[in-house]
Coordinates of C-alpha atoms and ligand atoms in Angstrom, one line a residue:
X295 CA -26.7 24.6 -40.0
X296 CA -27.2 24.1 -43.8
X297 CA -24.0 21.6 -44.4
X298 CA -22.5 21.0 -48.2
X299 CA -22.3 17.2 -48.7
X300 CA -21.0 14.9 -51.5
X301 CA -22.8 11.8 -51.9
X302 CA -20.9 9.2 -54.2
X303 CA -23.1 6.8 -56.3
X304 CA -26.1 9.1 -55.3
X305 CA -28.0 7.8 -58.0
X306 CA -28.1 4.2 -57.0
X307 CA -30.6 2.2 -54.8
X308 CA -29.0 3.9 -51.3
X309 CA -27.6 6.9 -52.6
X310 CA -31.1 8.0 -54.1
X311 CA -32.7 7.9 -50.9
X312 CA -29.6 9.5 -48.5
X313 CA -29.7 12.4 -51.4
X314 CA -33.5 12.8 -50.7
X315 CA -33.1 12.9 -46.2
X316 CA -30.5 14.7 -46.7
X317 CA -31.8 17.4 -48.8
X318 CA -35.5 17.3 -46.7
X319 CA -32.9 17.7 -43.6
X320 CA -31.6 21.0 -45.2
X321 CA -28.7 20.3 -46.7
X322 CA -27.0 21.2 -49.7
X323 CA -26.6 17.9 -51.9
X324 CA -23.7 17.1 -54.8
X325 CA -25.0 13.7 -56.3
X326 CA -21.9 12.1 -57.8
X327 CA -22.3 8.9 -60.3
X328 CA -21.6 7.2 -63.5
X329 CA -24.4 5.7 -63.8
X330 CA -23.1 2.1 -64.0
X331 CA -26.0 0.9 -62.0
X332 CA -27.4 3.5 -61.0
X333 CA -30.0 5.7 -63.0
X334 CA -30.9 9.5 -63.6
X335 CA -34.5 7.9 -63.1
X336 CA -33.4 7.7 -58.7
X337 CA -33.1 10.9 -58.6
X338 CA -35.0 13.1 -60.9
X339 CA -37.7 14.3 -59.0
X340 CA -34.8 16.0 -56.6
X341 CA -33.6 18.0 -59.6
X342 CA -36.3 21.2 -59.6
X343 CA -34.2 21.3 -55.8
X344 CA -32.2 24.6 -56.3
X345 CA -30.0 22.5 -53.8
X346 CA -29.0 19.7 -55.4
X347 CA -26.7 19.1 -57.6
X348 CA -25.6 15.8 -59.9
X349 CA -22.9 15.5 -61.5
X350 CA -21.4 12.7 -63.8
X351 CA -18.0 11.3 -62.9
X352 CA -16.3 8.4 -61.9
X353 CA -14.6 8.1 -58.4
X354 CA -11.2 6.1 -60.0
X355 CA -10.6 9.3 -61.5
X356 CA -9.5 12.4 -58.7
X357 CA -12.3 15.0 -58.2
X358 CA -12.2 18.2 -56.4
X359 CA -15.1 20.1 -54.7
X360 CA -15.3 22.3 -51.3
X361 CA -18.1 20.2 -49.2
X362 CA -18.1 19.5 -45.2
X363 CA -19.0 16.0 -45.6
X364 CA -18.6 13.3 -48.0
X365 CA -20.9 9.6 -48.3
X366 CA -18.5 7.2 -50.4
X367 CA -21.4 4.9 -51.9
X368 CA -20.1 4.3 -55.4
X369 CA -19.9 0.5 -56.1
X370 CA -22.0 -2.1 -57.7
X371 CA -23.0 -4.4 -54.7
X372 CA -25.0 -6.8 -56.7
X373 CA -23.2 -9.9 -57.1
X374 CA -23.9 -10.1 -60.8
X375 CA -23.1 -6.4 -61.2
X376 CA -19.8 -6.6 -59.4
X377 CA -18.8 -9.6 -60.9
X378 CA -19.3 -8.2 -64.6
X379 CA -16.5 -6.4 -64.6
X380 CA -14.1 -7.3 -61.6
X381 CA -11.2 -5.5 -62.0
X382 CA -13.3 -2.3 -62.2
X383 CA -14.6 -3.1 -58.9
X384 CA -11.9 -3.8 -57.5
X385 CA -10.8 0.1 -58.9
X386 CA -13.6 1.4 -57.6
X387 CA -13.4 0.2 -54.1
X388 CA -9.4 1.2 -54.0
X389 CA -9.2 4.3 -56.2
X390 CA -12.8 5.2 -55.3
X391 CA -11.6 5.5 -51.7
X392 CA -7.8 6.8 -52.5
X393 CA -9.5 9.7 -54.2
X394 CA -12.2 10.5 -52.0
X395 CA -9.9 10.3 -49.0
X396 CA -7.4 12.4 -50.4
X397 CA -10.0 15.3 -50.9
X398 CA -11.3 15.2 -47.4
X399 CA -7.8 15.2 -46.3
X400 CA -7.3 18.8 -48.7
X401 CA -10.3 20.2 -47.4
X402 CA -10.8 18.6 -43.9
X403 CA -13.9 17.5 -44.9
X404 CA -15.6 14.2 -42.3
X405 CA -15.7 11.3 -45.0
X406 CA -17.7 8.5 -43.7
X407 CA -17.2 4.6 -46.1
X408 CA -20.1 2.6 -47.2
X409 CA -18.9 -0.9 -46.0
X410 CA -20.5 -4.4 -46.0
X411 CA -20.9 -7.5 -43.9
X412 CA -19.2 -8.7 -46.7
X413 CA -16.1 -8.0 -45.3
X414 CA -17.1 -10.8 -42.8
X415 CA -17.5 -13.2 -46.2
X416 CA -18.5 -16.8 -45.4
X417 CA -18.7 -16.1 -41.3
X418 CA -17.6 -19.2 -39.1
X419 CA -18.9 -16.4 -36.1
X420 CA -22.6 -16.1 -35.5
X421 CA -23.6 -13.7 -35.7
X422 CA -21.0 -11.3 -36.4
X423 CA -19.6 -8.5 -34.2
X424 CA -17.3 -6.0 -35.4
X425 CA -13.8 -7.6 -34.0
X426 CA -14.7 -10.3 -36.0
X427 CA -11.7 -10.6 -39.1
X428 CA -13.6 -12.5 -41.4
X429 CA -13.3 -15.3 -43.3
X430 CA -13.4 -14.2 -47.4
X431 CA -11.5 -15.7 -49.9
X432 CA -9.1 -13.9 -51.5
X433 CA -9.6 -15.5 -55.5
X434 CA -12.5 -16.5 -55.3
X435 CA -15.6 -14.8 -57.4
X436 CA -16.8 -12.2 -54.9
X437 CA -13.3 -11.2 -53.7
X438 CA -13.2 -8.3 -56.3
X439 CA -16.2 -6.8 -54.2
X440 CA -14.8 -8.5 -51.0
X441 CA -11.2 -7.6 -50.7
X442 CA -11.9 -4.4 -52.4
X443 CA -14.0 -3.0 -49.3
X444 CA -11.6 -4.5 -47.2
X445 CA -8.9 -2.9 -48.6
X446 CA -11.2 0.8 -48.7
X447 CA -11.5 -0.1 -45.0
X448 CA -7.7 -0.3 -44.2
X449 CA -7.4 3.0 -46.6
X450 CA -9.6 4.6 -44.4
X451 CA -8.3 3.6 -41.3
X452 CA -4.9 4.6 -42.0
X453 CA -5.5 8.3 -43.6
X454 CA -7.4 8.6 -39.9
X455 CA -4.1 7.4 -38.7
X456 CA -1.2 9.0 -40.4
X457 CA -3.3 12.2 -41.8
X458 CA -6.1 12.6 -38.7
X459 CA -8.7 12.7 -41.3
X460 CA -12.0 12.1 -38.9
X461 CA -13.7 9.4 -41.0
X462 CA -16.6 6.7 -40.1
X463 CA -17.0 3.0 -41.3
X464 CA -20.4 1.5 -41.8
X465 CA -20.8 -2.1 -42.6
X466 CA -24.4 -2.6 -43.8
X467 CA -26.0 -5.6 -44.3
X468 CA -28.6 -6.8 -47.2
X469 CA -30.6 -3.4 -47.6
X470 CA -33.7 -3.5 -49.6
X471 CA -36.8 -1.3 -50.5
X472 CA -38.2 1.3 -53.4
X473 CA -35.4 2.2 -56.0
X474 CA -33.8 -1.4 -56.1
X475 CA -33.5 -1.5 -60.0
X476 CA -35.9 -4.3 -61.0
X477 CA -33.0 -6.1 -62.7
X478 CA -30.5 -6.1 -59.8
X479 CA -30.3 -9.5 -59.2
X480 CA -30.0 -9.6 -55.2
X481 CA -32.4 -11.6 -54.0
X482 CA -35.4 -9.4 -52.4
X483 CA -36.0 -7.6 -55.6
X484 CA -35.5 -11.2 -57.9
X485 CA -38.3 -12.8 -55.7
X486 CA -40.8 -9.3 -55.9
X487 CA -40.2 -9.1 -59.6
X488 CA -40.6 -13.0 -60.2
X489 CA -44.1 -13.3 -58.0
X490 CA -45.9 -10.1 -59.7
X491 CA -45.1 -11.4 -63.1
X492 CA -46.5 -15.1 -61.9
X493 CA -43.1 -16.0 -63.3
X494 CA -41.0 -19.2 -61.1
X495 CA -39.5 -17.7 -57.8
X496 CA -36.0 -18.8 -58.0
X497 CA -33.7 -20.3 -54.9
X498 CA -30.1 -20.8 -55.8
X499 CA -29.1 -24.0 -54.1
X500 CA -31.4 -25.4 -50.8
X501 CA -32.5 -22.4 -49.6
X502 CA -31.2 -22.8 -46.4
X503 CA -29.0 -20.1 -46.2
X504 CA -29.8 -17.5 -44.3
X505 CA -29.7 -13.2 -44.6
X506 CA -30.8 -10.4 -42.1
X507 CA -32.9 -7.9 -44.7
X508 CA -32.8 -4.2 -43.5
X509 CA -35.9 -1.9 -44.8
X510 CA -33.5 1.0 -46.2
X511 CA -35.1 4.1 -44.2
X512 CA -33.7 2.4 -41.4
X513 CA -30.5 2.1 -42.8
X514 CA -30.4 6.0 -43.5
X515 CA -31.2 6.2 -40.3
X516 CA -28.1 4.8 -39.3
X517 CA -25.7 5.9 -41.4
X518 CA -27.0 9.9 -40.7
X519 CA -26.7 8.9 -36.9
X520 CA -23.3 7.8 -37.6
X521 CA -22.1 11.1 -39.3
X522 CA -23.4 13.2 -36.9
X523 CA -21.3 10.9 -33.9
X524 CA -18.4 12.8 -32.4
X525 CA -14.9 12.9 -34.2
X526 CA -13.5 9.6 -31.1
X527 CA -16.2 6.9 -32.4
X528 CA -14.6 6.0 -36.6
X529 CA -16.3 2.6 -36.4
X530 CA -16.6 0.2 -38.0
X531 CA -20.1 -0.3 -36.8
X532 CA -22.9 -3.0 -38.1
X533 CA -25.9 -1.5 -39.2
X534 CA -28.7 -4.3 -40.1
X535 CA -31.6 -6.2 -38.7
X536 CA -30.6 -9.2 -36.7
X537 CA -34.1 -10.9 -37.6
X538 CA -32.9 -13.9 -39.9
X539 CA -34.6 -15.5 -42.2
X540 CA -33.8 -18.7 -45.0
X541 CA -34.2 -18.1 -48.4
X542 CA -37.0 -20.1 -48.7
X543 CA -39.0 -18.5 -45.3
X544 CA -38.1 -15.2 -47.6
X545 CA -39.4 -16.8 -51.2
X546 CA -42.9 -18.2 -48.8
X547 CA -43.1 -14.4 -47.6
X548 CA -43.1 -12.7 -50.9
X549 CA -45.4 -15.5 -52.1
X550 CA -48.1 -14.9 -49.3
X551 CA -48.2 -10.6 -49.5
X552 CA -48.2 -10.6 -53.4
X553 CA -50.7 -13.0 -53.1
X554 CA -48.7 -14.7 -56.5
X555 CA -48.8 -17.8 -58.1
X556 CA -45.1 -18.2 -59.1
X557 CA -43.8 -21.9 -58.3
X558 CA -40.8 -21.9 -56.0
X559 CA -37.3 -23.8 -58.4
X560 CA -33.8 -24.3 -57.4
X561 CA -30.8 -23.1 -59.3
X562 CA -27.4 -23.7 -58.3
X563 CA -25.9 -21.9 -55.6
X564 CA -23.0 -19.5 -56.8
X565 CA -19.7 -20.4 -55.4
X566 CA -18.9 -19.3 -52.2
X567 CA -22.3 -17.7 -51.3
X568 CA -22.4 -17.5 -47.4
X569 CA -24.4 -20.1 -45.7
X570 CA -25.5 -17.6 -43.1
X571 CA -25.7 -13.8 -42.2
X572 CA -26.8 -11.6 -39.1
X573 CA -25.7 -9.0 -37.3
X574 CA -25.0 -8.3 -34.1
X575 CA -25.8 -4.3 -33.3
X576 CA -24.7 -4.0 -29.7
X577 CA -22.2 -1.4 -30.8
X578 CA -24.7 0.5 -32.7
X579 CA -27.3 0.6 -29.9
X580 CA -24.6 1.6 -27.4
X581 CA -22.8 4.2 -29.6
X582 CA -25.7 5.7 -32.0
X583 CA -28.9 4.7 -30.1
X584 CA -29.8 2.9 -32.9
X585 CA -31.7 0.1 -33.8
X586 CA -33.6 -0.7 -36.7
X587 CA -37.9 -0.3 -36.8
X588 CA -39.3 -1.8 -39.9
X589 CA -40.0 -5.5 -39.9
X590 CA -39.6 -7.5 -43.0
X591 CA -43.3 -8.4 -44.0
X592 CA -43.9 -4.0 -43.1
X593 CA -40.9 -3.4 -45.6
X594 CA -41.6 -6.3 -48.1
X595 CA -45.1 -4.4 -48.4
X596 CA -43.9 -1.2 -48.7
X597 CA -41.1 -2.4 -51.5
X598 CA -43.9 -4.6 -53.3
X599 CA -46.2 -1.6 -53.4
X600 CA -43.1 0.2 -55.3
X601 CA -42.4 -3.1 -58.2
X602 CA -46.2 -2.4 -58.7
X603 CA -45.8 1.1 -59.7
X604 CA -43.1 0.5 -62.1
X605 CA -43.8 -3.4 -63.9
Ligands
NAD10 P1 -26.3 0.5 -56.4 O1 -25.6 -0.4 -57.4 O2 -27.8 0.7 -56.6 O3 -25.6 1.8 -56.2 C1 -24.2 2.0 -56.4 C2 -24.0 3.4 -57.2 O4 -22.6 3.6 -57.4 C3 -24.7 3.3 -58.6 O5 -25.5 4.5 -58.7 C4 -23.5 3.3 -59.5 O6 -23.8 3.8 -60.8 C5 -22.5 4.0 -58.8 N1 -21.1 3.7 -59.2 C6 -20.6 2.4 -59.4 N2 -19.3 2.5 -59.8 C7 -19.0 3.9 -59.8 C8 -17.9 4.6 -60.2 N3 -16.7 4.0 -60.5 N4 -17.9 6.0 -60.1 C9 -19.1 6.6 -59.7 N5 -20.2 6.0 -59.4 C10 -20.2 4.6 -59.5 O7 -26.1 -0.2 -54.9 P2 -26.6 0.2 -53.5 O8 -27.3 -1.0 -52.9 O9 -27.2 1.5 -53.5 O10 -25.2 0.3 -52.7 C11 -24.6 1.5 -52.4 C12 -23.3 1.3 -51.5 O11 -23.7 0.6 -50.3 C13 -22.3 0.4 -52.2 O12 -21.0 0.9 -51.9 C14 -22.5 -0.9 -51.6 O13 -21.3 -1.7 -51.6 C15 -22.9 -0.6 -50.2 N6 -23.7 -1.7 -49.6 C16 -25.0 -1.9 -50.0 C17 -25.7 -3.0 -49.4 C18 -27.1 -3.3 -49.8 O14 -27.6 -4.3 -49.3 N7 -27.8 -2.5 -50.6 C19 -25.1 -3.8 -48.5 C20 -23.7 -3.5 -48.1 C21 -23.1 -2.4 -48.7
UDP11 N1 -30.6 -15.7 -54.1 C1 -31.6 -16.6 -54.5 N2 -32.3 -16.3 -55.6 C2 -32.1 -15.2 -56.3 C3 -31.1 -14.2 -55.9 C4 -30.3 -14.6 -54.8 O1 -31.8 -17.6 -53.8 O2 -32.8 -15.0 -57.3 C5 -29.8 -16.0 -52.9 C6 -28.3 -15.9 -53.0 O3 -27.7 -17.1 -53.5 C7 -27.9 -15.6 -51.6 C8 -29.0 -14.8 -51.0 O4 -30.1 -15.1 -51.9 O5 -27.7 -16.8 -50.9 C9 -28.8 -13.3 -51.0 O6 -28.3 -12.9 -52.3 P1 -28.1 -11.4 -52.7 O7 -27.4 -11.4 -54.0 O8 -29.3 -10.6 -52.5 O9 -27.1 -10.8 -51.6 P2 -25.7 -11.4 -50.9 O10 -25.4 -12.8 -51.4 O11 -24.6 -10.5 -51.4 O12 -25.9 -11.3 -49.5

């Protein structure tokens, strides 16, 4: 059945590419941004698609539209983009999800939240399951992205509550791949960018830290699957790669498939930046049959081919 869906922040680096499944699955797609960081660029070659649609607004203010199913994306989740402006993000996250909420509410549309293992902050549980509570400080500089998707979780879980609205929680974990914008500032995409321009590959603090990097078509994959589960299972539910890596194994990988001659520095470490990150995906295996299929040095190629096309 052809289904009418609303993707928020459809022009970013995840949206672009659930607009584009989505559509090649049959759907009818409404591409919802403001273009903050995302770009017209993401998604122009789905335009001559009599199907999809894209449409500039901003999720803090109320928007109304007759869909079946709505992907709430819209948020910086760079740490230099979400920081710029913190009290936007913090509007974003909230009002983003008041709004959205409220229309699937109107017109019982599923509505499924773009979370993060953020929520988990600076984990003291490794690696991190779902009944986890996390351990993010509240003032600090990433609690305006932090506390905001906490808070868009609670939203969620309480219009399911009070309202029955049949929602789903995702809480992805460092996604990378084509589309990143080339100026982002998370770390795959810095280390790419850096080592095909021979220009120093930068670590912020030891290096030692750790992330669990998720090739995005596997993250699609996930989020689709989670959708499509029936109305009992709202999450939340991990979707990532447990394989972990340092920064440094991560700055030596990039180094050796770009084949560049960047030296590795070290900058300071941001303030609380989490010393370590990795899923655990039990639930998602047991609930979605899902797992994730790309490998890091089979996505890192993939995403280096894509900085080739565009530096
Ligand atoms: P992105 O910055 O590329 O995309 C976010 C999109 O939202 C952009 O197109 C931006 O212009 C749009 N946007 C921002 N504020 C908006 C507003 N007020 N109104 C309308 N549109 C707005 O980032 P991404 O990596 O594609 O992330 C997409 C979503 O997934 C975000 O909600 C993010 O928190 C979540 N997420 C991403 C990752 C990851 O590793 N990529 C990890 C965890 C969670
Ligand atoms: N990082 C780094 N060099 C960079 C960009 C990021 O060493 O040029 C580090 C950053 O300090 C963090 C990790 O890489 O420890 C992942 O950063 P990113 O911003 O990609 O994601 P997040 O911290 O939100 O997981």
């Amino acid at each position: 059945m052809r289904k009418k869906v609303l993707v928020t922040g459809g022009a970013g680096f995840l949206g672009s590419h659930l607009c584009e499944r989505l559509l090649n699955d049959g759907h009818e797609v409404v591409c919802l941004d403001n273009y903050f960081t995302g770009q017209k660029q993401n998604v122009v070659h789905l335009l001559s698609n009599p199907y999809f649609e894209l449409i500039r607004h901003d999720v803090t203010m109320p928007f109304f539209i007759e869909v079946d199913e709505i992907y709430n994306l819209a948020c910086p989740a760079s740490p230099i983009h979400y920081q710029y402006n913190a009290i936007k993000t913090v509007k974003t996250s909230v009002m983003g999800a008041i709004n959205m909420l409220g229309l699937a509410k109107r017109i019982k549309a599923k509505i499924l939240q773009a979370s993060t293992s953020e929520v988990y902050g600076d984990p003291d549980v490794h690696p991190q399951n779902e009944s986890y509570w996390g351990h993010v400080n509240p003032i600090g500089i990433r609690a305006c992205y932090d506390e905001g998707k906490r808070c868009a979780e609670t939203l969620f879980v309480n219009y399911h509550r009070q309202n029955n609205v049949d929602i789903k929680i995702i809480r992805i974990f460092n996604t990378y791949g084509p589309r990143m914008h080339p100026h982002d500032g998370r770390v795959v995409s810095n280390f790419i960018v850096q080592a095909l321009q021979n220009q120093d590959i930068t670590i912020y603090g030891d290096g030692t830290q750790s992330r669990s990097f998720q090739y995005v078509d596997d993250l699609i994959n996930g989020m689709i699957k989670m959708m499509d589960s029936g109305k009992d299972f709202t999450g939340p539910v991990n979707i990532g790669n447990p394989n972990e890596f340092t920064m440094i194994e991560l700055a030596e990988k990039v180094l050796k498939l770009t084949g560049s001659k960047s030296k590795i520095v070290y900058d300071a470490l941001p303030d609380d930046d989490p010393m370590q990150r990795q899923p655990d995906i039990t639930l998602a295996k047991e609930k979605l049959n899902w797992e994730p299929k790309i490998e890091l040095e089979e996505g890192l190629t993939k995403t280096i081919e894509y900085f080739k096309t565009i530096i």
